[in-house]
């Protein structure tokens, strides 16, 4: 896996170098100079205060003094360069710096290899804002951003890529910041936008991400204990700070790495947010799935793991590292040794009745939500990137097998009056069961689908992640072939007509927060993640 990443990194860095300088200025620039595009947002004049986050792949930078800022002619610009993130779980190298300089809108570069000769004092990040907006937004090339691994491995969105077009079409209705609909933030709007920027280098994605991030973080509760009923670290705008499914740490990591914004958090706040996840907020404290009637949701299990990993990436807190291992262990035991005694079918099988807050109801359906389970796969992927825990790849492969066997609705059931699918994806559109099961008769699953699952193909796009992740890790050629076929079929849901559906604004988040990496995964050889 390490050799594979290094080869990818070398290729992307080479591409980034080729994409960097303008042809007219190439002779005046160092060979490896990387472009920074500065766009005026709210500032005035030609001495805009520019802050830009520059992320680096492991081992690429050891000393921030070796970073220089250059103008379009190759002349050094006086700048302040501050280390912001460290690859503390890799090799101890610098993961991101914040570069601050003053200048007009236009093209600049950063270069490595020679010590900086011109320094200037920096400023608190918030001092570069004008009425809450950045004076200017500074973007890097997507080749550099993807190679940096700031959001894990990513592929640059190629011209004409169907998935990138889907995100762009959704952005048309998701662009306006939804300050009056707090549910629109569910599944993490800022991280979704930051990752769209990483794959494209687009300034409008970055600007929307930063605005969303600052609005979201302004609502985090700073006082009180990180447990119910005080719930310090919780999110206030929905009036329910103890609802941990709105507590996101990943966007802090991305904001620091991509904009240099350290003004909305400190280590103590990150600790509170992580501790609130560990306490469960108004839910029971997270723990092992011990009995068939235990309350469990794939969303809480997955998001909790994602945010715990992000906390560890930010702070290196040993408690968070231990919590990652603990959460992965709970999921492994749940999948492998489900206490209902029905064996390992690859899912995190739980009770439909308990899920619906009816623990004593009749005719329970033991099963799992395919689309909510995507959150678990995303959490496991994040954890694997940081820990390389050998337990994780088999868990992902096993769920991929479950999803292929039990998750997708067989087209023979998609007949009137039960065609629960949107027409936007055409006759080949894929739709997963709202609630799936390896145990219950089809009639029981159809009953739930009829009640709750109309147009649940709105979740098909994010299901590309568990399909692609299983493909990336599986050693079974037959499974890999089935997964590749399935992923190709999922592309029908990238149709412009599907992207135009905006009946719930949070769809933009749930579709895209974790799904972008699926494009990178499917570009790798099957089983590449399982290689030594």
XYZ file of C-alpha atoms in Angstrom:
532
model
C 0.000 0.000 0.000
C 2.836 2.413 0.862
C 4.587 1.742 -2.465
C 1.304 2.285 -4.259
C 0.745 5.654 -2.554
C 4.318 6.753 -3.288
C 3.925 5.881 -6.968
C 0.622 7.787 -7.102
C 2.202 10.718 -5.291
C 5.123 10.850 -7.728
C 2.742 10.832 -10.693
C 0.530 13.560 -9.255
C 3.441 15.755 -8.246
C 4.784 15.481 -11.772
C 1.370 16.438 -13.114
C 1.136 19.294 -10.620
C 4.477 20.654 -11.834
C 3.311 20.535 -15.436
C 0.061 22.281 -14.540
C 1.766 24.979 -12.479
C 3.454 27.944 -14.198
C 1.942 29.949 -17.029
C 3.916 29.316 -20.216
C 4.928 32.974 -20.486
C 6.495 32.976 -17.025
C 7.933 29.464 -16.913
C 11.533 30.554 -17.536
C 11.492 32.804 -14.465
C 10.150 30.170 -12.078
C 11.745 27.226 -10.299
C 10.859 23.914 -12.006
C 8.578 22.726 -9.198
C 6.754 26.013 -8.526
C 3.070 25.468 -7.815
C 0.349 27.893 -8.774
C -1.751 29.890 -6.307
C -4.701 31.773 -7.771
C -5.854 34.718 -5.656
C -9.402 35.941 -6.193
C -10.782 39.063 -4.557
C -13.886 38.369 -2.452
C -14.567 41.193 0.009
C -11.315 43.138 0.108
C -10.348 46.433 -1.508
C -7.179 47.688 -3.166
C -4.081 45.844 -4.347
C -2.679 44.901 -0.945
C -5.194 42.205 -0.114
C -4.422 40.171 3.015
C -4.103 36.678 1.559
C -4.166 33.526 3.681
C -3.773 30.198 1.935
C -3.536 26.694 3.311
C -0.910 24.563 1.582
C -1.090 20.840 2.406
C 1.827 18.460 1.868
C 2.112 14.721 1.420
C 4.060 12.766 4.051
C 7.781 13.494 3.869
C 7.470 16.396 1.425
C 8.266 19.200 3.910
C 10.289 19.215 7.119
C 10.996 22.923 7.597
C 8.495 25.703 6.863
C 11.433 28.035 6.171
C 11.890 26.120 2.903
C 8.592 27.448 1.502
C 8.744 30.625 -0.600
C 5.947 32.666 -2.174
C 6.656 34.038 -5.655
C 4.817 36.521 -7.853
C 3.917 35.915 -11.493
C 7.437 36.949 -12.575
C 9.202 34.576 -10.206
C 10.219 37.266 -7.717
C 9.915 36.344 -4.053
C 7.074 37.951 -2.100
C 7.509 38.720 1.588
C 5.398 36.197 3.467
C 4.760 34.543 6.778
C 4.737 30.736 6.665
C 3.394 28.918 9.711
C 3.170 25.132 10.217
C -0.434 24.163 10.953
C -0.703 20.357 10.806
C 1.757 17.518 11.327
C 1.825 13.962 9.996
C 2.195 12.798 13.581
C 0.801 9.341 12.770
C 3.138 8.941 9.772
C 6.663 10.351 9.727
C 6.413 13.575 11.731
C 6.745 15.800 8.664
C 4.667 18.943 8.122
C 1.191 18.188 6.799
C 0.072 21.779 6.094
C 1.305 25.343 6.385
C -0.500 28.658 6.295
C 1.066 31.198 3.968
C 0.144 34.855 4.492
C 1.170 37.692 2.202
C -0.264 40.898 0.795
C -0.903 41.518 -2.876
C -3.329 42.096 -5.704
C -5.702 39.571 -7.218
C -3.885 37.312 -9.656
C -1.439 34.439 -10.004
C 1.249 33.594 -7.468
C 3.315 30.483 -6.772
C 4.834 28.607 -3.893
C 8.163 26.893 -4.285
C 10.293 24.502 -2.247
C 13.983 23.746 -2.190
C 15.527 27.096 -1.268
C 15.281 28.918 2.077
C 12.903 31.852 2.203
C 14.690 35.206 1.940
C 11.768 37.591 2.458
C 9.614 37.311 5.549
C 6.792 39.497 6.765
C 4.690 39.399 9.917
C 1.517 37.361 9.732
C -1.798 38.204 11.346
C -4.580 36.413 13.203
C -6.691 34.724 10.562
C -9.835 36.638 11.524
C -8.050 39.961 10.886
C -8.034 39.127 7.168
C -11.826 38.962 7.041
C -14.117 41.755 5.880
C -17.540 41.594 7.562
C -17.051 37.884 8.150
C -15.869 37.013 4.627
C -12.277 36.588 3.469
C -10.779 39.588 1.716
C -9.552 37.123 -0.906
C -9.708 33.399 -1.506
C -6.573 31.580 -2.663
C -6.728 28.246 -4.484
C -4.186 25.591 -5.426
C -4.213 23.172 -8.343
C -6.297 20.020 -7.857
C -3.279 17.901 -8.796
C -1.362 19.242 -5.800
C -4.353 19.010 -3.493
C -5.074 15.402 -4.462
C -1.429 14.413 -4.063
C -1.241 15.994 -0.606
C -3.642 13.417 0.931
C -5.246 16.161 3.021
C -8.579 14.459 2.315
C -7.089 11.029 1.801
C -6.280 9.757 -1.684
C -8.356 11.491 -4.345
C -8.337 11.659 -8.116
C -8.457 14.959 -9.955
C -11.879 15.426 -11.526
C -11.217 14.944 -15.222
C -12.909 17.126 -17.798
C -16.276 15.615 -18.583
C -16.275 13.277 -15.564
C -19.893 12.276 -14.898
C -19.622 12.342 -11.120
C -17.966 15.787 -11.084
C -20.772 17.020 -13.324
C -23.293 15.631 -10.856
C -21.691 17.533 -7.961
C -21.565 20.707 -10.040
C -25.246 20.417 -10.999
C -26.223 19.840 -7.362
C -24.143 22.847 -6.336
C -26.441 25.043 -8.396
C -29.194 24.551 -5.820
C -26.926 23.845 -2.823
C -24.752 26.943 -3.319
C -26.777 29.260 -1.071
C -25.885 28.718 2.562
C -28.951 27.230 4.327
C -28.956 29.202 7.566
C -32.680 28.708 8.187
C -32.791 24.933 7.691
C -30.544 23.296 10.258
C -31.261 19.808 8.895
C -29.445 20.923 5.737
C -26.193 20.589 7.713
C -26.748 16.927 8.521
C -23.907 14.683 7.295
C -21.525 17.701 7.245
C -21.924 20.372 4.576
C -18.494 22.068 5.079
C -16.502 18.847 4.594
C -18.531 18.032 1.481
C -17.610 21.374 -0.063
C -13.945 21.211 0.988
C -13.620 17.812 -0.700
C -15.257 19.129 -3.865
C -12.556 21.815 -3.865
C -9.781 19.235 -3.431
C -10.890 17.331 -6.554
C -11.369 20.444 -8.706
C -9.416 23.391 -7.313
C -12.520 25.534 -7.852
C -12.645 28.836 -5.993
C -16.445 28.818 -5.700
C -16.348 25.468 -3.878
C -13.648 26.730 -1.520
C -15.452 29.999 -0.838
C -18.707 28.170 -0.075
C -16.824 25.715 2.120
C -15.191 28.466 4.140
C -18.434 30.395 4.604
C -20.258 27.233 5.640
C -17.445 26.221 7.971
C -17.351 29.542 9.805
C -21.150 29.628 10.187
C -21.184 26.052 11.439
C -18.338 26.539 13.921
C -19.861 29.752 15.277
C -22.695 27.566 16.553
C -20.533 25.142 18.540
C -21.127 25.357 22.287
C -17.880 26.354 23.986
C -18.898 26.106 27.640
C -20.109 23.261 29.812
C -19.167 19.633 30.227
C -19.074 17.345 27.192
C -22.008 15.241 28.368
C -25.771 15.541 28.676
C -27.445 17.769 29.745
C -24.731 20.448 29.347
C -23.199 19.066 26.126
C -20.235 21.354 25.662
C -18.908 20.833 22.129
C -22.417 20.342 20.740
C -24.088 22.359 17.974
C -26.557 25.019 19.085
C -28.496 26.240 16.005
C -30.869 23.284 15.970
C -31.616 23.860 19.652
C -30.336 20.396 20.507
C -26.643 20.572 21.400
C -26.768 17.022 22.761
C -27.581 15.611 19.300
C -24.106 14.328 18.377
C -24.999 13.573 14.762
C -24.463 17.310 14.162
C -21.004 17.390 15.801
C -18.303 17.415 13.096
C -14.545 17.592 13.625
C -13.455 16.666 10.097
C -14.188 20.161 8.698
C -11.811 21.666 11.274
C -9.003 19.511 9.878
C -9.876 20.468 6.299
C -10.274 24.169 7.068
C -6.883 24.330 8.762
C -5.197 22.456 5.918
C -6.903 24.222 3.006
C -7.419 27.796 4.228
C -5.176 28.118 7.282
C -8.189 29.106 9.391
C -7.344 28.342 13.015
C -9.608 31.039 14.422
C -12.703 28.923 15.087
C -11.224 26.271 17.382
C -8.524 25.361 19.834
C -7.342 22.019 21.172
C -9.696 22.249 24.145
C -12.738 22.627 21.870
C -11.703 19.668 19.711
C -11.353 17.640 22.906
C -14.856 18.654 23.997
C -16.329 17.684 20.640
C -14.581 14.307 20.714
C -15.577 13.760 24.335
C -19.203 14.535 23.489
C -19.130 11.780 20.868
C -17.607 9.489 23.488
C -20.393 10.323 25.955
C -23.122 9.890 23.353
C -24.814 13.198 24.091
C -28.480 12.471 24.633
C -28.032 8.936 23.284
C -26.568 6.140 25.339
C -22.793 6.131 25.457
C -21.402 4.251 22.434
C -20.302 0.724 23.093
C -20.478 -2.871 21.873
C -23.674 -4.290 20.412
C -24.483 -6.728 23.180
C -28.037 -7.857 22.514
C -30.668 -8.113 19.755
C -32.734 -5.361 21.378
C -29.863 -2.892 21.705
C -30.425 0.485 20.083
C -28.070 0.937 17.127
C -27.918 3.174 14.083
C -25.329 2.889 11.354
C -25.251 6.673 11.100
C -24.153 7.240 14.701
C -21.620 4.403 14.539
C -20.114 5.685 11.291
C -20.096 9.407 12.012
C -18.714 8.771 15.488
C -15.765 6.902 14.013
C -15.130 9.563 11.360
C -15.059 12.373 13.913
C -12.898 10.406 16.350
C -10.344 9.822 13.602
C -10.410 13.529 12.670
C -9.832 14.510 16.296
C -6.800 12.242 16.427
C -5.458 13.643 13.147
C -5.700 17.161 14.562
C -4.341 16.694 18.054
C -2.585 13.337 18.296
C -4.440 12.742 21.574
C -3.762 9.183 22.724
C -7.294 8.929 24.069
C -8.685 9.433 20.571
C -6.265 6.846 19.185
C -7.536 4.351 21.759
C -11.136 5.281 20.931
C -10.514 4.496 17.255
C -9.336 1.003 18.148
C -12.295 0.580 20.479
C -14.881 1.654 17.897
C -13.356 -0.566 15.212
C -13.440 -3.457 17.677
C -17.125 -2.894 18.413
C -17.944 -2.926 14.719
C -15.892 -6.045 14.065
C -17.568 -7.935 16.905
C -21.014 -6.771 15.772
C -20.407 -7.895 12.203
C -18.648 -11.178 12.981
C -20.442 -12.301 16.151
C -23.882 -10.718 16.153
C -25.585 -11.546 19.476
C -28.812 -12.460 17.666
C -27.133 -15.769 16.812
C -27.980 -15.559 13.098
C -24.378 -15.550 11.898
C -22.213 -13.156 9.898
C -23.950 -11.968 6.741
C -21.586 -8.979 6.325
C -23.940 -6.327 7.699
C -24.197 -4.706 11.102
C -27.557 -6.390 11.576
C -29.922 -4.816 14.086
C -33.625 -4.479 14.849
C -36.010 -2.550 12.616
C -38.458 -2.183 15.494
C -35.813 -0.786 17.845
C -34.570 1.454 15.049
C -38.110 2.825 14.783
C -38.432 3.194 18.583
C -40.915 0.317 18.841
C -38.870 -2.331 20.692
C -41.916 -4.368 21.675
C -43.595 -4.309 18.269
C -44.558 -7.468 16.465
C -42.957 -8.889 13.316
C -39.466 -7.466 13.763
C -37.176 -7.465 10.725
C -33.537 -8.163 11.518
C -31.516 -6.274 8.948
C -29.570 -3.145 8.100
C -29.889 0.135 6.235
C -27.680 0.034 3.111
C -27.391 3.798 2.802
C -26.801 4.463 6.495
C -24.148 1.735 6.477
C -22.214 3.898 4.019
C -21.336 6.011 7.054
C -19.701 2.988 8.687
C -17.677 2.229 5.564
C -16.578 5.862 5.407
C -15.551 5.704 9.075
C -13.637 2.468 8.564
C -11.879 3.954 5.534
C -10.825 7.014 7.539
C -9.606 4.770 10.350
C -7.664 2.543 7.967
C -5.876 5.529 6.396
C -4.621 6.552 9.833
C -4.042 3.203 11.547
C -3.659 0.571 8.780
C -5.640 -1.684 11.145
C -5.650 -5.148 9.550
C -9.183 -5.789 10.830
C -10.674 -3.164 8.542
C -10.230 -4.411 4.936
C -12.041 -7.731 5.548
C -14.913 -5.853 7.197
C -15.303 -3.602 4.160
C -15.108 -6.537 1.750
C -17.667 -8.463 3.777
C -20.148 -5.607 3.700
C -19.576 -5.188 -0.041
C -20.589 -8.818 -0.443
C -23.694 -8.265 1.697
C -24.686 -5.173 -0.256
C -24.382 -7.034 -3.557
C -26.432 -10.003 -2.337
C -29.068 -8.352 -0.189
C -28.859 -4.576 -0.529
C -30.018 -3.820 -4.067
C -33.609 -4.255 -5.189
C -33.947 -6.861 -7.921
C -35.535 -5.201 -10.995
C -38.207 -7.894 -11.030
C -39.754 -6.197 -7.984
C -39.757 -2.749 -9.617
C -43.145 -3.088 -11.233
C -46.334 -1.088 -10.870
C -47.511 -0.121 -8.357
C -44.205 -0.748 -6.554
C -41.677 1.010 -8.768
C -40.151 2.990 -5.910
C -37.479 4.505 -8.145
C -37.175 7.993 -9.581
C -37.362 8.069 -13.377
C -34.361 10.405 -13.555
C -31.818 7.574 -13.754
C -33.526 5.802 -16.635
C -34.434 2.121 -16.898
C -31.025 1.021 -15.590
C -31.127 3.129 -12.442
C -30.060 1.371 -9.256
C -32.039 1.465 -6.021
C -31.221 -0.154 -2.695
C -33.749 -1.340 -0.159
C -34.559 1.256 2.476
C -34.141 -1.606 4.956
C -32.419 -4.778 3.780
C -32.185 -8.239 5.294
C -30.605 -11.619 4.725
C -33.138 -13.135 7.119
C -36.599 -11.737 6.420
C -38.894 -12.740 3.567
C -39.092 -10.320 0.659
C -42.677 -9.469 1.582
C -41.543 -8.039 4.931
C -38.860 -5.903 3.295
C -41.296 -4.725 0.638
C -43.726 -3.656 3.346
C -41.057 -1.370 4.836
C -40.103 -0.112 1.379
C -43.736 0.684 0.650
C -44.017 2.647 3.885
C -40.640 4.404 4.088
C -38.605 3.767 0.970
C -40.174 5.581 -1.971
C -37.384 7.223 -4.007
C -34.681 5.885 -1.713
C -32.547 5.841 -4.859
C -31.716 9.388 -3.740
C -29.021 7.550 -1.741
C -27.596 5.585 -4.677
C -24.727 7.999 -5.328
C -23.155 7.615 -1.883
C -23.468 3.840 -2.123
C -20.711 4.076 -4.698
C -18.337 4.312 -1.714
C -18.999 0.874 -0.167
C -19.031 -0.685 -3.640
C -15.705 0.928 -4.593
C -14.095 0.301 -1.198
C -14.915 -3.398 -1.379
C -13.497 -3.470 -4.920
C -10.313 -1.790 -3.698
C -9.751 -4.392 -0.984
C -11.179 -7.649 -2.346
C -8.909 -10.453 -3.519
C -11.816 -12.377 -5.046
C -11.918 -11.903 -8.858
C -15.603 -12.830 -9.058
C -16.568 -10.314 -6.387
C -14.394 -7.656 -8.027
C -16.116 -8.196 -11.370
C -19.577 -7.922 -9.800
C -18.602 -4.759 -7.954
C -17.149 -3.168 -11.075
C -20.377 -3.902 -12.941
C -22.427 -2.446 -10.087
C -20.353 0.727 -9.918
C -20.794 1.267 -13.652
C -24.563 0.957 -13.179
C -24.541 3.463 -10.304
C -23.330 6.052 -12.817
C -26.883 6.236 -14.186
C -27.702 8.180 -11.020
C -25.234 10.903 -12.046
C -27.782 11.987 -14.660
C -28.475 15.752 -14.727
C -32.141 15.062 -14.012
C -31.153 13.267 -10.791
C -28.733 16.032 -9.805
C -31.515 18.590 -10.207
C -33.654 16.992 -7.472
C -33.462 19.304 -4.475
C -36.361 18.110 -2.367
C -34.065 18.012 0.660
C -30.999 20.237 0.789
C -28.952 17.826 2.912
C -28.968 15.430 -0.039
C -25.929 17.334 -1.333
C -24.065 16.353 1.840
C -25.123 12.732 2.144
C -24.436 12.047 -1.543
C -20.977 13.570 -1.675
C -19.195 13.842 1.674
C -17.542 10.432 1.280
C -18.331 9.403 -2.301
C -15.629 11.355 -4.149
C -12.886 8.898 -3.201
C -14.844 6.129 -4.967
C -13.636 7.576 -8.281
C -10.033 7.087 -7.135
C -10.704 3.602 -5.765
C -12.242 2.349 -8.995
C -9.243 3.650 -10.950
C -6.959 1.295 -8.987
C -6.499 -2.407 -9.747
C -8.996 -4.621 -7.937
C -7.554 -5.629 -4.577
C -4.873 -2.910 -4.625
C -5.621 -2.063 -1.002
C -4.967 -5.645 0.051
C -1.448 -5.649 -1.402
C 1.439 -5.822 1.105
